[in-house]
Amino acid sequence: MKKTMAVITLSFLAFACSDETQVIKQSINNIKDEMVSMQSEMAEMKISIEDVDRKTEANKESINANSNALAEIRSEMSFLGSEVTLLKDKQKAPAAAAGMTEMSESGAQAENGENLIIIEDAFTDKSSLYSYAYELYKNGKYPESQAKFNEFLAKYPADELSDNAVYWLGEIQYALKDYEGAIKLFHRLVTDYPDGNKVSDGLLKMAYSYGNVGKKAESVVTLKKIVNEHPGTRAYNLAKKKLASMGE
């Protein structure tokens, strides 16, 4: 009887252990399945995050490109606005001086009863000459504009607008694709008028001209000169962009 009970007890324990083992195995399998599922979800999340990062980076590049384009446009508008303002100021000043001359001459005539000779204001003449040359350039009449700018420089080599005149002569050569001629004129601008307001723009077009005749080394040196010596200018932004496109 005792032997029978012992056998029954052992059989029961074996059965119980077998059931418990099955439960544990099933639990382990369930955990494995959950881990596989979690790993799959994490992989999908990683792919999604990487996709978001790529899109974010692309948006940043697009925003930066648009910002640079807007900055260049604003710089160009500011540059043209300064040019127009300078011309207007040059034209207003002689007009005011002429008015004062007429008033003083009228007073003299009233006192003496004599007619006075009015001498043409040379300042008005040079302002008109420069304006005419510039208008010819804007309208694409390069030979005529070139002749008038050269006439201006022959008459007024040390005027405040002389450096501008040399610059536009260089632009004319550049437009005509005479890049060697443009280089000479822009070099003349930088050498003869180192403190002029056209130096940075002249250096930029000089660099472009060097590039157009296959002189990459000279172009790079000139562009780096702009970056180092003319920060904050329109030419500075364009020079950095050009250097980047050249891998420098």
Coordinates of N, CA and C in Angstrom, one line a residue, residues 31-188:
I31 N 7.2 35.9 -24.4 CA 8.1 37.0 -24.2 C 9.0 37.2 -25.4
K32 N 9.4 36.1 -26.0 CA 10.2 36.2 -27.3 C 9.4 36.8 -28.4
D33 N 8.2 36.4 -28.5 CA 7.3 37.0 -29.5 C 7.1 38.5 -29.3
E34 N 6.9 38.9 -28.0 CA 6.8 40.3 -27.7 C 8.1 41.1 -28.0
M35 N 9.2 40.5 -27.7 CA 10.5 41.2 -28.0 C 10.7 41.3 -29.5
V36 N 10.3 40.3 -30.3 CA 10.5 40.4 -31.7 C 9.6 41.5 -32.2
S37 N 8.3 41.6 -31.7 CA 7.4 42.6 -32.1 C 7.9 44.0 -31.8
M38 N 8.5 44.1 -30.5 CA 9.0 45.4 -30.1 C 10.2 45.8 -31.0
Q39 N 11.1 44.9 -31.3 CA 12.2 45.2 -32.1 C 11.8 45.7 -33.5
S40 N 10.7 45.0 -34.0 CA 10.2 45.4 -35.3 C 9.6 46.8 -35.3
E41 N 8.9 47.1 -34.2 CA 8.3 48.5 -34.0 C 9.4 49.5 -33.9
M42 N 10.5 49.2 -33.1 CA 11.6 50.1 -32.9 C 12.3 50.3 -34.2
A43 N 12.5 49.3 -35.1 CA 13.1 49.5 -36.4 C 12.3 50.4 -37.2
E44 N 11.0 50.2 -37.2 CA 10.1 51.1 -38.0 C 10.2 52.6 -37.5
M45 N 10.2 52.7 -36.1 CA 10.3 54.1 -35.6 C 11.7 54.7 -36.0
K46 N 12.7 53.9 -36.0 CA 14.0 54.4 -36.4 C 14.0 54.9 -37.8
I47 N 13.4 54.1 -38.7 CA 13.3 54.5 -40.1 C 12.5 55.8 -40.2
S48 N 11.4 55.9 -39.5 CA 10.5 57.1 -39.5 C 11.3 58.3 -39.0
I49 N 12.1 58.1 -37.9 CA 12.9 59.3 -37.4 C 13.9 59.7 -38.4
E50 N 14.6 58.7 -39.0 CA 15.6 59.1 -40.0 C 15.0 59.8 -41.2
D51 N 13.7 59.4 -41.6 CA 13.0 60.1 -42.7 C 12.7 61.5 -42.3
V52 N 12.3 61.7 -41.0 CA 12.0 63.1 -40.5 C 13.2 63.9 -40.5
D53 N 14.3 63.3 -40.1 CA 15.6 64.0 -40.1 C 16.0 64.5 -41.5
R54 N 15.9 63.6 -42.4 CA 16.2 63.9 -43.8 C 15.4 65.1 -44.3
K55 N 14.1 65.0 -44.1 CA 13.2 66.0 -44.5 C 13.5 67.4 -43.8
T56 N 13.8 67.3 -42.5 CA 14.2 68.5 -41.8 C 15.4 69.1 -42.3
E57 N 16.4 68.3 -42.6 CA 17.7 68.8 -43.2 C 17.4 69.4 -44.6
A58 N 16.6 68.8 -45.4 CA 16.3 69.3 -46.7 C 15.6 70.6 -46.6
N59 N 14.7 70.8 -45.6 CA 14.0 72.0 -45.4 C 14.9 73.1 -45.0
K60 N 15.9 72.7 -44.1 CA 16.9 73.7 -43.7 C 17.7 74.2 -44.8
E61 N 18.1 73.3 -45.7 CA 18.9 73.7 -46.9 C 18.1 74.6 -47.8
S62 N 16.8 74.3 -47.9 CA 15.9 75.1 -48.8 C 15.8 76.5 -48.2
I63 N 15.6 76.5 -46.8 CA 15.4 77.8 -46.2 C 16.7 78.6 -46.3
N64 N 17.9 78.0 -46.1 CA 19.1 78.7 -46.2 C 19.3 79.2 -47.6
A65 N 19.0 78.4 -48.6 CA 19.1 78.8 -50.0 C 18.2 80.0 -50.3
N66 N 17.0 80.0 -49.8 CA 16.1 81.1 -50.0 C 16.6 82.3 -49.3
S67 N 17.1 82.2 -48.1 CA 17.6 83.3 -47.3 C 18.8 84.0 -48.0
N68 N 19.7 83.1 -48.6 CA 20.8 83.7 -49.3 C 20.4 84.4 -50.5
A69 N 19.3 83.9 -51.2 CA 18.8 84.5 -52.4 C 18.2 85.9 -52.1
L70 N 17.4 85.9 -51.0 CA 16.8 87.1 -50.5 C 17.9 88.2 -50.1
A71 N 18.9 87.7 -49.4 CA 20.0 88.6 -49.0 C 20.7 89.2 -50.2
E72 N 20.9 88.4 -51.3 CA 21.5 88.9 -52.5 C 20.6 89.9 -53.2
I73 N 19.3 89.6 -53.2 CA 18.4 90.6 -53.8 C 18.3 91.9 -53.1
R74 N 18.3 91.8 -51.7 CA 18.3 93.0 -50.9 C 19.5 93.8 -51.1
S75 N 20.7 93.1 -51.2 CA 21.9 93.8 -51.4 C 22.0 94.5 -52.7
E76 N 21.5 93.8 -53.8 CA 21.4 94.3 -55.1 C 20.6 95.6 -55.1
M77 N 19.4 95.5 -54.5 CA 18.5 96.7 -54.4 C 19.1 97.8 -53.7
S78 N 19.8 97.5 -52.6 CA 20.5 98.6 -51.8 C 21.6 99.2 -52.6
F79 N 22.3 98.4 -53.4 CA 23.4 98.9 -54.3 C 22.8 99.8 -55.3
L80 N 21.7 99.4 -56.0 CA 21.1 100.2 -57.0 C 20.5 101.5 -56.4
G81 N 20.0 101.4 -55.2 CA 19.4 102.5 -54.5 C 20.5 103.6 -54.2
S82 N 21.6 103.1 -53.7 CA 22.7 104.0 -53.4 C 23.2 104.7 -54.7
E83 N 23.2 104.0 -55.8 CA 23.7 104.6 -57.1 C 22.7 105.7 -57.5
V84 N 21.4 105.4 -57.4 CA 20.4 106.4 -57.8 C 20.5 107.6 -56.8
T85 N 20.6 107.4 -55.5 CA 20.7 108.5 -54.6 C 21.9 109.4 -54.8
L86 N 23.0 108.7 -55.1 CA 24.2 109.5 -55.4 C 24.0 110.4 -56.6
L87 N 23.4 109.9 -57.7 CA 23.1 110.7 -58.9 C 22.2 111.8 -58.6
K88 N 21.2 111.5 -57.8 CA 20.2 112.6 -57.4 C 20.9 113.7 -56.6
D89 N 21.7 113.3 -55.7 CA 22.4 114.3 -54.9 C 23.3 115.2 -55.7
K90 N 24.0 114.5 -56.7 CA 24.9 115.3 -57.6 C 24.1 116.3 -58.4
Q91 N 22.9 115.9 -58.8 CA 22.1 116.8 -59.6 C 21.4 117.9 -58.8
K92 N 21.1 117.6 -57.6 CA 20.4 118.6 -56.7 C 21.4 119.7 -56.3
A93 N 22.6 119.4 -56.0 CA 23.6 120.3 -55.5 C 23.8 121.5 -56.5
P94 N 24.1 121.2 -57.7 CA 24.4 122.3 -58.7 C 23.1 123.1 -58.9
A95 N 21.9 122.5 -58.8 CA 20.7 123.2 -59.1 C 20.5 124.3 -58.0
A96 N 20.8 123.9 -56.7 CA 20.7 124.8 -55.6 C 21.8 125.9 -55.8
A97 N 23.0 125.5 -56.2 CA 24.0 126.5 -56.4 C 23.7 127.5 -57.5
A98 N 23.1 127.0 -58.5 CA 22.7 127.8 -59.6 C 21.6 128.8 -59.2
G99 N 20.7 128.4 -58.3 CA 19.6 129.3 -57.8 C 20.2 130.4 -57.0
M100 N 21.2 130.1 -56.2 CA 21.8 131.2 -55.4 C 22.6 132.1 -56.3
T101 N 23.2 131.6 -57.4 CA 24.0 132.5 -58.3 C 23.0 133.4 -59.0
E102 N 21.8 132.9 -59.4 CA 20.9 133.8 -60.1 C 20.4 134.9 -59.2
M103 N 20.2 134.5 -57.9 CA 19.7 135.5 -56.9 C 20.7 136.6 -56.7
S104 N 22.0 136.2 -56.5 CA 23.0 137.2 -56.3 C 23.2 138.1 -57.5
E105 N 23.1 137.5 -58.7 CA 23.3 138.3 -60.0 C 22.1 139.2 -60.2
S106 N 20.9 138.8 -59.8 CA 19.8 139.7 -59.9 C 20.0 140.9 -59.0
G107 N 20.5 140.7 -57.8 CA 20.7 141.8 -56.9 C 21.7 142.7 -57.4
A108 N 22.8 142.2 -58.0 CA 23.9 143.0 -58.6 C 23.3 143.8 -59.7
Q109 N 22.5 143.2 -60.6 CA 22.0 143.9 -61.7 C 21.0 145.1 -61.2
A110 N 20.3 144.8 -60.2 CA 19.4 145.9 -59.7 C 20.2 147.0 -59.1
E111 N 21.3 146.8 -58.5 CA 22.1 147.8 -57.9 C 22.9 148.6 -59.0
N112 N 23.5 147.9 -59.9 CA 24.4 148.6 -60.9 C 23.7 148.9 -62.2
G113 N 22.5 148.3 -62.4 CA 21.8 148.5 -63.7 C 22.6 148.0 -64.9
E114 N 23.4 147.0 -64.7 CA 24.2 146.4 -65.8 C 23.9 144.9 -65.9
N115 N 24.0 144.4 -67.1 CA 23.8 143.0 -67.3 C 25.1 142.2 -67.0
L116 N 24.9 141.1 -66.3 CA 26.1 140.3 -65.9 C 26.1 139.0 -66.8
I117 N 27.3 138.5 -67.1 CA 27.4 137.3 -67.8 C 27.3 136.1 -66.9
I118 N 26.4 135.1 -67.2 CA 26.3 133.9 -66.4 C 27.2 132.8 -67.0
I119 N 28.1 132.3 -66.2 CA 29.0 131.3 -66.6 C 28.4 129.9 -66.3
E120 N 28.4 129.0 -67.2 CA 27.8 127.7 -67.0 C 28.6 126.9 -65.9
D121 N 27.8 126.3 -65.0 CA 28.4 125.6 -63.9 C 29.0 124.3 -64.4
A122 N 30.3 124.2 -64.2 CA 31.1 123.0 -64.6 C 30.6 121.7 -63.9
F123 N 30.2 121.9 -62.6 CA 29.7 120.7 -61.8 C 28.5 120.1 -62.4
T124 N 27.6 121.0 -62.9 CA 26.3 120.5 -63.5 C 26.7 119.8 -64.8
D125 N 27.6 120.2 -65.5 CA 28.0 119.6 -66.8 C 28.6 118.2 -66.5
K126 N 29.4 118.0 -65.5 CA 30.0 116.7 -65.3 C 29.0 115.7 -64.8
S127 N 28.1 116.2 -63.9 CA 27.0 115.4 -63.4 C 26.1 114.9 -64.6
S128 N 25.8 115.8 -65.5 CA 24.9 115.4 -66.6 C 25.7 114.4 -67.5
L129 N 27.0 114.6 -67.7 CA 27.8 113.8 -68.6 C 27.8 112.3 -68.0
Y130 N 28.0 112.2 -66.7 CA 28.1 110.9 -66.1 C 26.7 110.2 -66.2
S131 N 25.6 111.0 -65.9 CA 24.3 110.4 -65.9 C 24.0 109.9 -67.3
Y132 N 24.4 110.7 -68.3 CA 24.1 110.3 -69.7 C 24.8 109.0 -70.0
A133 N 26.1 108.9 -69.6 CA 26.9 107.7 -69.9 C 26.3 106.5 -69.2
Y134 N 25.8 106.7 -68.0 CA 25.2 105.6 -67.3 C 23.9 105.1 -67.9
E135 N 23.1 106.1 -68.4 CA 21.8 105.7 -69.0 C 22.1 105.0 -70.3
L136 N 23.1 105.4 -71.0 CA 23.5 104.6 -72.3 C 23.9 103.2 -71.9
Y137 N 24.6 103.0 -70.8 CA 25.0 101.7 -70.4 C 23.8 100.8 -70.1
K138 N 22.9 101.4 -69.3 CA 21.7 100.6 -68.9 C 20.9 100.2 -70.1
N139 N 20.9 101.0 -71.1 CA 20.1 100.7 -72.3 C 20.9 99.8 -73.3
G140 N 22.0 99.4 -72.9 CA 22.8 98.4 -73.8 C 23.5 99.1 -74.9
K141 N 23.7 100.4 -74.9 CA 24.4 101.1 -75.9 C 25.9 101.3 -75.5
Y142 N 26.6 100.1 -75.5 CA 27.9 100.1 -74.9 C 29.0 101.0 -75.6
P143 N 29.1 101.0 -76.9 CA 30.1 101.9 -77.5 C 29.9 103.3 -77.2
E144 N 28.6 103.8 -77.2 CA 28.3 105.2 -76.9 C 28.6 105.5 -75.4
S145 N 28.2 104.5 -74.6 CA 28.4 104.7 -73.1 C 29.9 104.7 -72.8
Q146 N 30.6 103.8 -73.5 CA 32.1 103.8 -73.3 C 32.7 105.1 -73.7
A147 N 32.3 105.7 -74.8 CA 32.8 107.0 -75.2 C 32.6 108.1 -74.2
K148 N 31.4 108.1 -73.6 CA 31.0 109.1 -72.7 C 31.7 109.0 -71.3
F149 N 31.9 107.7 -70.9 CA 32.6 107.5 -69.6 C 34.1 107.9 -69.8
N150 N 34.6 107.6 -70.9 CA 36.0 108.0 -71.2 C 36.2 109.5 -71.3
E151 N 35.2 110.1 -71.9 CA 35.2 111.6 -71.9 C 35.1 112.2 -70.5
F152 N 34.3 111.6 -69.7 CA 34.1 112.0 -68.3 C 35.5 111.9 -67.6
L153 N 36.1 110.7 -67.7 CA 37.4 110.5 -67.0 C 38.5 111.5 -67.6
A154 N 38.5 111.8 -68.8 CA 39.4 112.7 -69.4 C 39.3 114.1 -68.8
K155 N 38.0 114.5 -68.6 CA 37.8 115.8 -68.1 C 37.9 115.9 -66.5
Y156 N 37.4 114.8 -65.9 CA 37.4 114.8 -64.4 C 38.0 113.5 -63.8
P157 N 39.3 113.4 -63.9 CA 40.0 112.2 -63.5 C 40.0 112.0 -62.0
A158 N 39.8 113.1 -61.2 CA 39.8 113.0 -59.7 C 38.5 113.2 -59.1
D159 N 37.4 113.1 -59.9 CA 36.1 113.4 -59.3 C 35.6 112.3 -58.4
E160 N 34.6 112.5 -57.6 CA 34.0 111.5 -56.7 C 33.4 110.4 -57.5
L161 N 33.0 110.6 -58.7 CA 32.4 109.6 -59.6 C 33.4 108.9 -60.5
S162 N 34.6 109.3 -60.5 CA 35.6 108.8 -61.4 C 35.8 107.3 -61.2
D163 N 35.8 106.8 -60.0 CA 35.9 105.3 -59.8 C 34.7 104.6 -60.3
N164 N 33.6 105.2 -60.2 CA 32.4 104.6 -60.7 C 32.5 104.5 -62.2
A165 N 33.0 105.5 -62.9 CA 33.1 105.5 -64.3 C 34.0 104.4 -64.8
V166 N 35.2 104.2 -64.1 CA 36.1 103.1 -64.4 C 35.4 101.8 -64.2
Y167 N 34.6 101.7 -63.2 CA 33.9 100.4 -62.9 C 33.0 100.1 -64.0
W168 N 32.2 101.1 -64.5 CA 31.2 100.8 -65.5 C 31.9 100.5 -66.9
L169 N 33.1 101.1 -67.1 CA 33.8 100.8 -68.3 C 34.2 99.3 -68.2
G170 N 34.6 98.8 -67.0 CA 34.9 97.4 -66.9 C 33.7 96.5 -67.1
E171 N 32.6 97.0 -66.6 CA 31.3 96.2 -66.8 C 31.0 96.1 -68.3
I172 N 31.2 97.2 -69.1 CA 31.0 97.2 -70.5 C 31.8 96.1 -71.2
Q173 N 33.1 96.1 -70.8 CA 34.0 95.1 -71.4 C 33.6 93.6 -71.0
Y174 N 33.1 93.5 -69.8 CA 32.6 92.2 -69.3 C 31.4 91.8 -70.1
A175 N 30.5 92.7 -70.4 CA 29.2 92.5 -71.1 C 29.6 92.1 -72.6
L176 N 30.6 92.7 -73.1 CA 31.1 92.4 -74.5 C 31.9 91.1 -74.5
K177 N 32.1 90.5 -73.4 CA 32.9 89.2 -73.2 C 34.4 89.5 -73.5
D178 N 34.8 90.7 -73.4 CA 36.3 91.0 -73.5 C 36.8 90.9 -72.1
Y179 N 37.0 89.7 -71.6 CA 37.4 89.5 -70.2 C 38.8 90.0 -69.9
E180 N 39.7 89.9 -70.8 CA 41.0 90.5 -70.5 C 41.0 92.0 -70.4
G181 N 40.2 92.6 -71.2 CA 40.0 94.1 -71.1 C 39.3 94.4 -69.8
A182 N 38.4 93.6 -69.4 CA 37.7 93.9 -68.2 C 38.6 93.8 -67.0
I183 N 39.5 92.8 -67.0 CA 40.5 92.6 -65.9 C 41.4 93.8 -65.8
K184 N 41.8 94.4 -66.9 CA 42.7 95.6 -66.9 C 41.9 96.8 -66.3
L185 N 40.7 96.9 -66.6 CA 39.9 98.1 -66.1 C 39.6 97.9 -64.6
F186 N 39.3 96.7 -64.2 CA 39.0 96.5 -62.8 C 40.3 96.6 -62.0
H187 N 41.4 96.2 -62.5 CA 42.7 96.4 -61.9 C 43.0 97.9 -61.7
R188 N 42.7 98.6 -62.8 CA 42.9 100.1 -62.7 C 42.0 100.7 -61.6

